[in-house]
Amino acid sequence: MKKNLQDFAGQLLLVGCGNMAGAMLERWLEWGLNPAQVAIIDPQAAPREKIAQFTSIAEWQAAGRSADWIMLGMKPQQLGEVAEQLGPHITNEVRLLSILAGVSLADLAARFPEAKGHIRILPNLAARIGAGVSAVASLGDADASVVTPLLATLGDVVPLAEDSTMDLVTAFTGSGPAYVFRMIEAYAAAGERLGLSPEDSLALANATFGGASALLAESGERPAALIAQVASKGGTTQAGLDVLDGDGQLAALLTNVLRAARDRGRELADIARGES
């Protein structure tokens, strides 16, 4: 059991505790965060031992007044409701953290003007095992480094100079694991269609993608250099690469995937601001 967060100070209130916020919380508890320092506002969240969970508006307000840290992890469309019920009860000693897709730092500052600092975090699901990446941006004088002890337990931390890039990062790294999982699923399905059993195809696909990613990370080489080590001219690998690279279709497909996810993040921001 890791104990790196035993010295974490203050009370942490999670507003929303779904898949992403829940994965972050489980990792923090594993690394020594005291459950008595955590409270949750989320009627849908599964009960967690020794962690207070609030459901009524009165409890929300009391929790907001007593919190030192508040992390917004609900749906972006719920921002207006949460700001209305919780915002007036946040003191100027509270640091506000947000993992809400599409909700900018300016939006947060407008909704929660009394907060001591506004910090936007974009983690991804691999945070559950400490292999994630968290992009982080802060507003004005807010120092994003104050959340480094929390975020470092989740994996890599990448500070962003501009909050305006967060919509693309949301699509690129936040949504990214789902796209990788889909590609592994499709790769396994292709193996099955060509004659492998479903079990063997999925096991081999998982091992192939996992091993390739581990090798890329460990070697420090560029992907192209490793491709050259696998593919030989006129060989089987090159025959497959010729299909993947044909007419730039793969790059175009992934560009369209990221564009769609980025644009949806912007739409969610408009909804959160009541503009759509």
mmCIF file of C-alpha atoms in Angstrom:
data_model
loop_
_atom_site.group_PDB
_atom_site.id
_atom_site.type_symbol
_atom_site.label_atom_id
_atom_site.label_comp_id
_atom_site.label_asym_id
_atom_site.label_seq_id
_atom_site.Cartn_x
_atom_site.Cartn_y
_atom_site.Cartn_z
ATOM 1 C CA MET A 1 0.000 0.000 0.000
ATOM 2 C CA LYS A 2 1.448 3.329 -1.070
ATOM 3 C CA LYS A 3 1.339 6.169 1.463
ATOM 4 C CA ASN A 4 2.373 9.196 -0.586
ATOM 5 C CA LEU A 5 -0.852 11.090 0.190
ATOM 6 C CA GLN A 6 -0.820 10.613 3.943
ATOM 7 C CA ASP A 7 0.286 14.232 4.342
ATOM 8 C CA PHE A 8 -2.388 15.655 2.040
ATOM 9 C CA ALA A 9 -4.100 18.461 3.948
ATOM 10 C CA GLY A 10 -7.683 19.649 3.900
ATOM 11 C CA GLN A 11 -11.136 18.344 3.077
ATOM 12 C CA LEU A 12 -11.863 17.226 -0.482
ATOM 13 C CA LEU A 13 -15.422 17.355 -1.839
ATOM 14 C CA LEU A 14 -16.193 15.474 -5.051
ATOM 15 C CA VAL A 15 -19.236 16.766 -6.912
ATOM 16 C CA GLY A 16 -20.001 13.772 -9.075
ATOM 17 C CA CYS A 17 -18.190 10.471 -8.726
ATOM 18 C CA GLY A 18 -18.703 8.512 -11.937
ATOM 19 C CA ASN A 19 -16.173 6.468 -13.891
ATOM 20 C CA MET A 20 -13.413 9.083 -14.158
ATOM 21 C CA ALA A 21 -13.720 10.782 -10.778
ATOM 22 C CA GLY A 22 -14.251 7.377 -9.186
ATOM 23 C CA ALA A 23 -11.066 6.022 -10.767
ATOM 24 C CA MET A 24 -9.130 9.028 -9.467
ATOM 25 C CA LEU A 25 -10.564 8.611 -5.980
ATOM 26 C CA GLU A 26 -9.763 4.905 -5.813
ATOM 27 C CA ARG A 27 -6.186 5.623 -6.826
ATOM 28 C CA TRP A 28 -5.844 8.371 -4.200
ATOM 29 C CA LEU A 29 -7.203 6.105 -1.480
ATOM 30 C CA GLU A 30 -4.766 3.394 -2.542
ATOM 31 C CA TRP A 31 -1.946 5.904 -2.149
ATOM 32 C CA GLY A 32 -2.874 6.797 1.400
ATOM 33 C CA LEU A 33 -5.516 9.539 1.212
ATOM 34 C CA ASN A 34 -7.578 9.396 4.402
ATOM 35 C CA PRO A 35 -11.243 8.540 3.609
ATOM 36 C CA ALA A 36 -12.260 10.879 6.428
ATOM 37 C CA GLN A 37 -10.931 13.777 4.331
ATOM 38 C CA VAL A 38 -13.274 12.986 1.426
ATOM 39 C CA ALA A 39 -16.982 13.619 0.845
ATOM 40 C CA ILE A 40 -19.103 12.945 -2.226
ATOM 41 C CA ILE A 41 -22.153 14.671 -3.699
ATOM 42 C CA ASP A 42 -23.641 12.165 -6.133
ATOM 43 C CA PRO A 43 -26.920 10.315 -5.602
ATOM 44 C CA GLN A 44 -25.861 7.721 -8.196
ATOM 45 C CA ALA A 45 -22.442 6.925 -6.738
ATOM 46 C CA ALA A 46 -21.908 3.513 -5.178
ATOM 47 C CA PRO A 47 -21.431 3.806 -1.400
ATOM 48 C CA ARG A 48 -17.820 3.853 -0.297
ATOM 49 C CA GLU A 49 -16.733 2.770 3.147
ATOM 50 C CA LYS A 50 -15.849 5.595 5.556
ATOM 51 C CA ILE A 51 -16.617 8.306 2.967
ATOM 52 C CA ALA A 52 -19.531 10.666 3.614
ATOM 53 C CA GLN A 53 -22.024 10.911 0.754
ATOM 54 C CA PHE A 54 -24.506 13.780 0.607
ATOM 55 C CA THR A 55 -27.791 13.848 -1.289
ATOM 56 C CA SER A 56 -29.865 16.791 -0.043
ATOM 57 C CA ILE A 57 -29.348 20.432 -1.008
ATOM 58 C CA ALA A 58 -28.807 21.347 2.638
ATOM 59 C CA GLU A 59 -26.019 18.772 2.850
ATOM 60 C CA TRP A 60 -24.509 20.126 -0.368
ATOM 61 C CA GLN A 61 -24.358 23.591 1.080
ATOM 62 C CA ALA A 62 -22.840 22.482 4.380
ATOM 63 C CA ALA A 63 -20.253 20.385 2.526
ATOM 64 C CA GLY A 64 -19.352 23.339 0.311
ATOM 65 C CA ARG A 65 -18.758 25.568 3.331
ATOM 66 C CA SER A 66 -16.475 23.030 5.017
ATOM 67 C CA ALA A 67 -14.429 21.979 1.964
ATOM 68 C CA ASP A 68 -10.880 23.117 1.216
ATOM 69 C CA TRP A 69 -10.863 21.470 -2.203
ATOM 70 C CA ILE A 70 -13.857 20.915 -4.491
ATOM 71 C CA MET A 71 -13.540 18.813 -7.614
ATOM 72 C CA LEU A 72 -16.308 19.033 -10.204
ATOM 73 C CA GLY A 73 -16.768 15.647 -11.850
ATOM 74 C CA MET A 74 -20.435 15.597 -12.836
ATOM 75 C CA LYS A 75 -21.806 16.005 -16.373
ATOM 76 C CA PRO A 76 -20.959 19.406 -17.911
ATOM 77 C CA GLN A 77 -24.670 19.983 -18.529
ATOM 78 C CA GLN A 78 -25.180 20.041 -14.752
ATOM 79 C CA LEU A 79 -22.833 22.986 -14.197
ATOM 80 C CA GLY A 80 -25.644 25.568 -13.921
ATOM 81 C CA GLU A 81 -27.540 23.560 -11.285
ATOM 82 C CA VAL A 82 -24.411 22.868 -9.248
ATOM 83 C CA ALA A 83 -23.271 26.499 -9.415
ATOM 84 C CA GLU A 84 -26.686 27.700 -8.290
ATOM 85 C CA GLN A 85 -26.885 25.351 -5.315
ATOM 86 C CA LEU A 86 -23.231 25.189 -4.279
ATOM 87 C CA GLY A 87 -21.622 28.379 -5.579
ATOM 88 C CA PRO A 88 -22.935 30.790 -2.905
ATOM 89 C CA HIS A 89 -21.537 28.543 -0.178
ATOM 90 C CA ILE A 90 -17.973 28.325 -1.469
ATOM 91 C CA THR A 91 -15.563 30.493 0.504
ATOM 92 C CA ASN A 92 -12.476 32.299 -0.746
ATOM 93 C CA GLU A 93 -10.352 29.598 0.890
ATOM 94 C CA VAL A 94 -11.551 26.910 -1.519
ATOM 95 C CA ARG A 95 -9.543 25.666 -4.484
ATOM 96 C CA LEU A 96 -11.878 24.621 -7.272
ATOM 97 C CA LEU A 97 -10.774 21.750 -9.490
ATOM 98 C CA SER A 98 -12.674 20.667 -12.582
ATOM 99 C CA ILE A 99 -12.523 17.652 -14.880
ATOM 100 C CA LEU A 100 -15.554 18.822 -16.885
ATOM 101 C CA ALA A 101 -15.156 18.460 -20.644
ATOM 102 C CA GLY A 102 -15.659 21.712 -22.522
ATOM 103 C CA VAL A 103 -15.974 23.947 -19.447
ATOM 104 C CA SER A 104 -13.235 26.585 -19.602
ATOM 105 C CA LEU A 105 -11.442 28.293 -16.756
ATOM 106 C CA ALA A 106 -13.296 31.494 -17.622
ATOM 107 C CA ASP A 107 -16.598 29.603 -17.299
ATOM 108 C CA LEU A 108 -15.545 28.290 -13.887
ATOM 109 C CA ALA A 109 -14.496 31.722 -12.678
ATOM 110 C CA ALA A 110 -17.823 33.199 -13.781
ATOM 111 C CA ARG A 111 -19.813 30.494 -12.004
ATOM 112 C CA PHE A 112 -17.675 30.333 -8.851
ATOM 113 C CA PRO A 113 -16.122 33.795 -8.466
ATOM 114 C CA GLU A 114 -15.372 33.434 -4.753
ATOM 115 C CA ALA A 115 -13.094 30.403 -5.085
ATOM 116 C CA LYS A 116 -9.447 30.900 -4.149
ATOM 117 C CA GLY A 117 -8.219 29.331 -7.379
ATOM 118 C CA HIS A 118 -9.598 27.678 -10.496
ATOM 119 C CA ILE A 119 -7.704 24.687 -11.874
ATOM 120 C CA ARG A 120 -8.788 22.610 -14.835
ATOM 121 C CA ILE A 121 -7.643 18.998 -15.071
ATOM 122 C CA LEU A 122 -8.021 16.575 -17.946
ATOM 123 C CA PRO A 123 -7.142 13.024 -16.808
ATOM 124 C CA ASN A 124 -7.864 9.753 -18.568
ATOM 125 C CA LEU A 125 -9.077 6.352 -17.447
ATOM 126 C CA ALA A 126 -5.612 4.787 -17.189
ATOM 127 C CA ALA A 127 -5.262 6.919 -14.050
ATOM 128 C CA ARG A 128 -6.980 3.973 -12.368
ATOM 129 C CA ILE A 129 -3.676 2.056 -12.498
ATOM 130 C CA GLY A 130 -1.317 5.026 -12.340
ATOM 131 C CA ALA A 131 -0.610 4.897 -16.080
ATOM 132 C CA GLY A 132 -2.730 7.878 -17.116
ATOM 133 C CA VAL A 133 -1.882 11.362 -18.269
ATOM 134 C CA SER A 134 -3.365 14.520 -16.769
ATOM 135 C CA ALA A 135 -3.244 17.839 -18.581
ATOM 136 C CA VAL A 136 -3.643 20.782 -16.207
ATOM 137 C CA ALA A 137 -4.244 24.507 -16.648
ATOM 138 C CA SER A 138 -4.925 27.249 -14.123
ATOM 139 C CA LEU A 139 -6.426 30.723 -14.155
ATOM 140 C CA GLY A 140 -4.593 33.904 -13.274
ATOM 141 C CA ASP A 141 -2.577 33.579 -10.079
ATOM 142 C CA ALA A 142 -3.839 30.081 -9.302
ATOM 143 C CA ASP A 143 -0.863 27.739 -9.027
ATOM 144 C CA ALA A 144 -1.585 24.419 -10.707
ATOM 145 C CA SER A 145 1.392 22.863 -8.927
ATOM 146 C CA VAL A 146 -0.676 22.603 -5.749
ATOM 147 C CA VAL A 147 -2.469 19.609 -7.262
ATOM 148 C CA THR A 148 0.731 17.852 -8.354
ATOM 149 C CA PRO A 149 0.770 15.518 -5.313
ATOM 150 C CA LEU A 150 -2.697 14.290 -6.274
ATOM 151 C CA LEU A 151 -2.109 14.091 -10.011
ATOM 152 C CA ALA A 152 1.329 12.464 -9.811
ATOM 153 C CA THR A 153 -0.261 9.330 -8.349
ATOM 154 C CA LEU A 154 -2.381 9.012 -11.513
ATOM 155 C CA GLY A 155 0.498 9.003 -14.017
ATOM 156 C CA ASP A 156 2.163 11.714 -16.111
ATOM 157 C CA VAL A 157 1.260 15.364 -15.548
ATOM 158 C CA VAL A 158 1.413 17.818 -18.476
ATOM 159 C CA PRO A 159 0.975 21.543 -17.651
ATOM 160 C CA LEU A 160 -0.699 23.524 -20.433
ATOM 161 C CA ALA A 161 0.194 27.148 -21.011
ATOM 162 C CA GLU A 162 -3.146 27.855 -22.694
ATOM 163 C CA ASP A 163 -6.545 26.700 -21.488
ATOM 164 C CA SER A 164 -7.772 27.109 -25.073
ATOM 165 C CA THR A 165 -5.979 23.893 -26.073
ATOM 166 C CA MET A 166 -7.911 21.824 -23.535
ATOM 167 C CA ASP A 167 -10.779 20.970 -25.911
ATOM 168 C CA LEU A 168 -8.338 19.253 -28.245
ATOM 169 C CA VAL A 169 -6.516 17.584 -25.342
ATOM 170 C CA THR A 170 -9.886 16.318 -24.077
ATOM 171 C CA ALA A 171 -10.370 14.543 -27.393
ATOM 172 C CA PHE A 172 -6.723 13.503 -27.730
ATOM 173 C CA THR A 173 -5.901 12.021 -24.323
ATOM 174 C CA GLY A 174 -9.179 12.054 -22.410
ATOM 175 C CA SER A 175 -11.157 10.231 -25.088
ATOM 176 C CA GLY A 176 -8.052 8.545 -26.494
ATOM 177 C CA PRO A 177 -8.185 5.327 -24.434
ATOM 178 C CA ALA A 178 -11.635 4.557 -25.834
ATOM 179 C CA TYR A 179 -10.288 4.887 -29.386
ATOM 180 C CA VAL A 180 -7.376 2.586 -28.566
ATOM 181 C CA PHE A 181 -9.755 0.048 -27.010
ATOM 182 C CA ARG A 182 -11.922 0.235 -30.139
ATOM 183 C CA MET A 183 -8.914 -0.376 -32.394
ATOM 184 C CA ILE A 184 -7.886 -3.389 -30.311
ATOM 185 C CA GLU A 185 -11.455 -4.663 -30.513
ATOM 186 C CA ALA A 186 -11.498 -4.195 -34.292
ATOM 187 C CA TYR A 187 -8.073 -5.831 -34.665
ATOM 188 C CA ALA A 188 -9.295 -8.852 -32.693
ATOM 189 C CA ALA A 189 -12.474 -8.997 -34.770
ATOM 190 C CA ALA A 190 -10.390 -9.000 -37.960
ATOM 191 C CA GLY A 191 -8.305 -11.906 -36.651
ATOM 192 C CA GLU A 192 -11.474 -13.768 -35.828
ATOM 193 C CA ARG A 193 -12.916 -13.181 -39.294
ATOM 194 C CA LEU A 194 -9.741 -14.607 -40.821
ATOM 195 C CA GLY A 195 -9.855 -17.778 -38.759
ATOM 196 C CA LEU A 196 -8.655 -17.277 -35.164
ATOM 197 C CA SER A 197 -10.890 -18.229 -32.268
ATOM 198 C CA PRO A 198 -12.498 -15.254 -30.448
ATOM 199 C CA GLU A 199 -10.483 -16.019 -27.309
ATOM 200 C CA ASP A 200 -7.138 -16.361 -29.075
ATOM 201 C CA SER A 201 -7.738 -13.337 -31.274
ATOM 202 C CA LEU A 202 -8.512 -11.023 -28.338
ATOM 203 C CA ALA A 203 -5.612 -12.357 -26.243
ATOM 204 C CA LEU A 204 -3.157 -11.898 -29.108
ATOM 205 C CA ALA A 205 -4.506 -8.427 -29.921
ATOM 206 C CA ASN A 206 -4.194 -7.317 -26.291
ATOM 207 C CA ALA A 207 -0.637 -8.645 -26.066
ATOM 208 C CA THR A 208 0.380 -7.116 -29.394
ATOM 209 C CA PHE A 209 -0.915 -3.621 -28.627
ATOM 210 C CA GLY A 210 0.282 -3.739 -25.014
ATOM 211 C CA GLY A 211 3.752 -4.933 -25.933
ATOM 212 C CA ALA A 212 4.146 -2.428 -28.746
ATOM 213 C CA SER A 213 3.118 0.473 -26.476
ATOM 214 C CA ALA A 214 5.488 -0.706 -23.738
ATOM 215 C CA LEU A 215 8.367 -1.021 -26.204
ATOM 216 C CA LEU A 216 7.724 2.444 -27.624
ATOM 217 C CA ALA A 217 7.715 3.969 -24.128
ATOM 218 C CA GLU A 218 10.792 2.050 -22.964
ATOM 219 C CA SER A 219 12.923 2.538 -26.072
ATOM 220 C CA GLY A 220 12.495 6.297 -26.401
ATOM 221 C CA GLU A 221 12.577 5.851 -30.180
ATOM 222 C CA ARG A 222 10.191 7.407 -32.660
ATOM 223 C CA PRO A 223 7.375 5.184 -33.931
ATOM 224 C CA ALA A 224 8.810 5.324 -37.461
ATOM 225 C CA ALA A 225 12.140 3.893 -36.254
ATOM 226 C CA LEU A 226 10.418 0.922 -34.653
ATOM 227 C CA ILE A 227 8.220 0.384 -37.710
ATOM 228 C CA ALA A 228 11.413 0.104 -39.782
ATOM 229 C CA GLN A 229 12.683 -2.589 -37.406
ATOM 230 C CA VAL A 230 9.557 -4.702 -37.997
ATOM 231 C CA ALA A 231 8.871 -4.055 -41.674
ATOM 232 C CA SER A 232 11.209 -5.191 -44.433
ATOM 233 C CA LYS A 233 10.853 -4.227 -48.081
ATOM 234 C CA GLY A 234 8.487 -6.573 -49.856
ATOM 235 C CA GLY A 235 7.655 -8.438 -46.652
ATOM 236 C CA THR A 236 4.396 -9.293 -44.903
ATOM 237 C CA THR A 237 4.442 -6.269 -42.577
ATOM 238 C CA GLN A 238 4.969 -3.864 -45.445
ATOM 239 C CA ALA A 239 2.053 -5.422 -47.338
ATOM 240 C CA GLY A 240 -0.221 -4.568 -44.417
ATOM 241 C CA LEU A 241 1.278 -1.104 -43.987
ATOM 242 C CA ASP A 242 0.571 -0.361 -47.632
ATOM 243 C CA VAL A 243 -3.125 -0.891 -46.886
ATOM 244 C CA LEU A 244 -3.040 1.189 -43.694
ATOM 245 C CA ASP A 245 -1.186 4.045 -45.377
ATOM 246 C CA GLY A 246 -3.063 3.986 -48.662
ATOM 247 C CA ASP A 247 -4.269 7.455 -49.733
ATOM 248 C CA GLY A 248 -3.643 8.792 -46.220
ATOM 249 C CA GLN A 249 -6.955 7.291 -45.121
ATOM 250 C CA LEU A 250 -5.828 6.298 -41.619
ATOM 251 C CA ALA A 251 -4.513 9.772 -40.772
ATOM 252 C CA ALA A 252 -7.647 11.339 -42.250
ATOM 253 C CA LEU A 253 -9.900 9.010 -40.259
ATOM 254 C CA LEU A 254 -8.168 9.772 -36.959
ATOM 255 C CA THR A 255 -8.207 13.507 -37.710
ATOM 256 C CA ASN A 256 -11.962 13.306 -38.223
ATOM 257 C CA VAL A 257 -12.362 11.293 -35.002
ATOM 258 C CA LEU A 258 -10.496 13.914 -32.965
ATOM 259 C CA ARG A 259 -12.278 16.793 -34.681
ATOM 260 C CA ALA A 260 -15.679 15.306 -33.847
ATOM 261 C CA ALA A 261 -14.749 14.793 -30.188
ATOM 262 C CA ARG A 262 -13.220 18.280 -29.911
ATOM 263 C CA ASP A 263 -16.268 19.924 -31.482
ATOM 264 C CA ARG A 264 -18.615 18.029 -29.178
ATOM 265 C CA GLY A 265 -16.631 19.380 -26.223
ATOM 266 C CA ARG A 266 -17.269 22.894 -27.497
ATOM 267 C CA GLU A 267 -20.971 22.117 -27.849
ATOM 268 C CA LEU A 268 -21.050 20.892 -24.248
ATOM 269 C CA ALA A 269 -19.433 24.150 -23.164
ATOM 270 C CA ASP A 270 -22.185 26.108 -24.910
ATOM 271 C CA ILE A 271 -24.816 23.979 -23.166
ATOM 272 C CA ALA A 272 -23.122 24.510 -19.796
ATOM 273 C CA ARG A 273 -23.198 28.278 -20.392
ATOM 274 C CA GLY A 274 -26.866 28.101 -21.380
ATOM 275 C CA GLU A 275 -26.098 29.172 -24.946
ATOM 276 C CA SER A 276 -27.584 26.126 -26.627
#
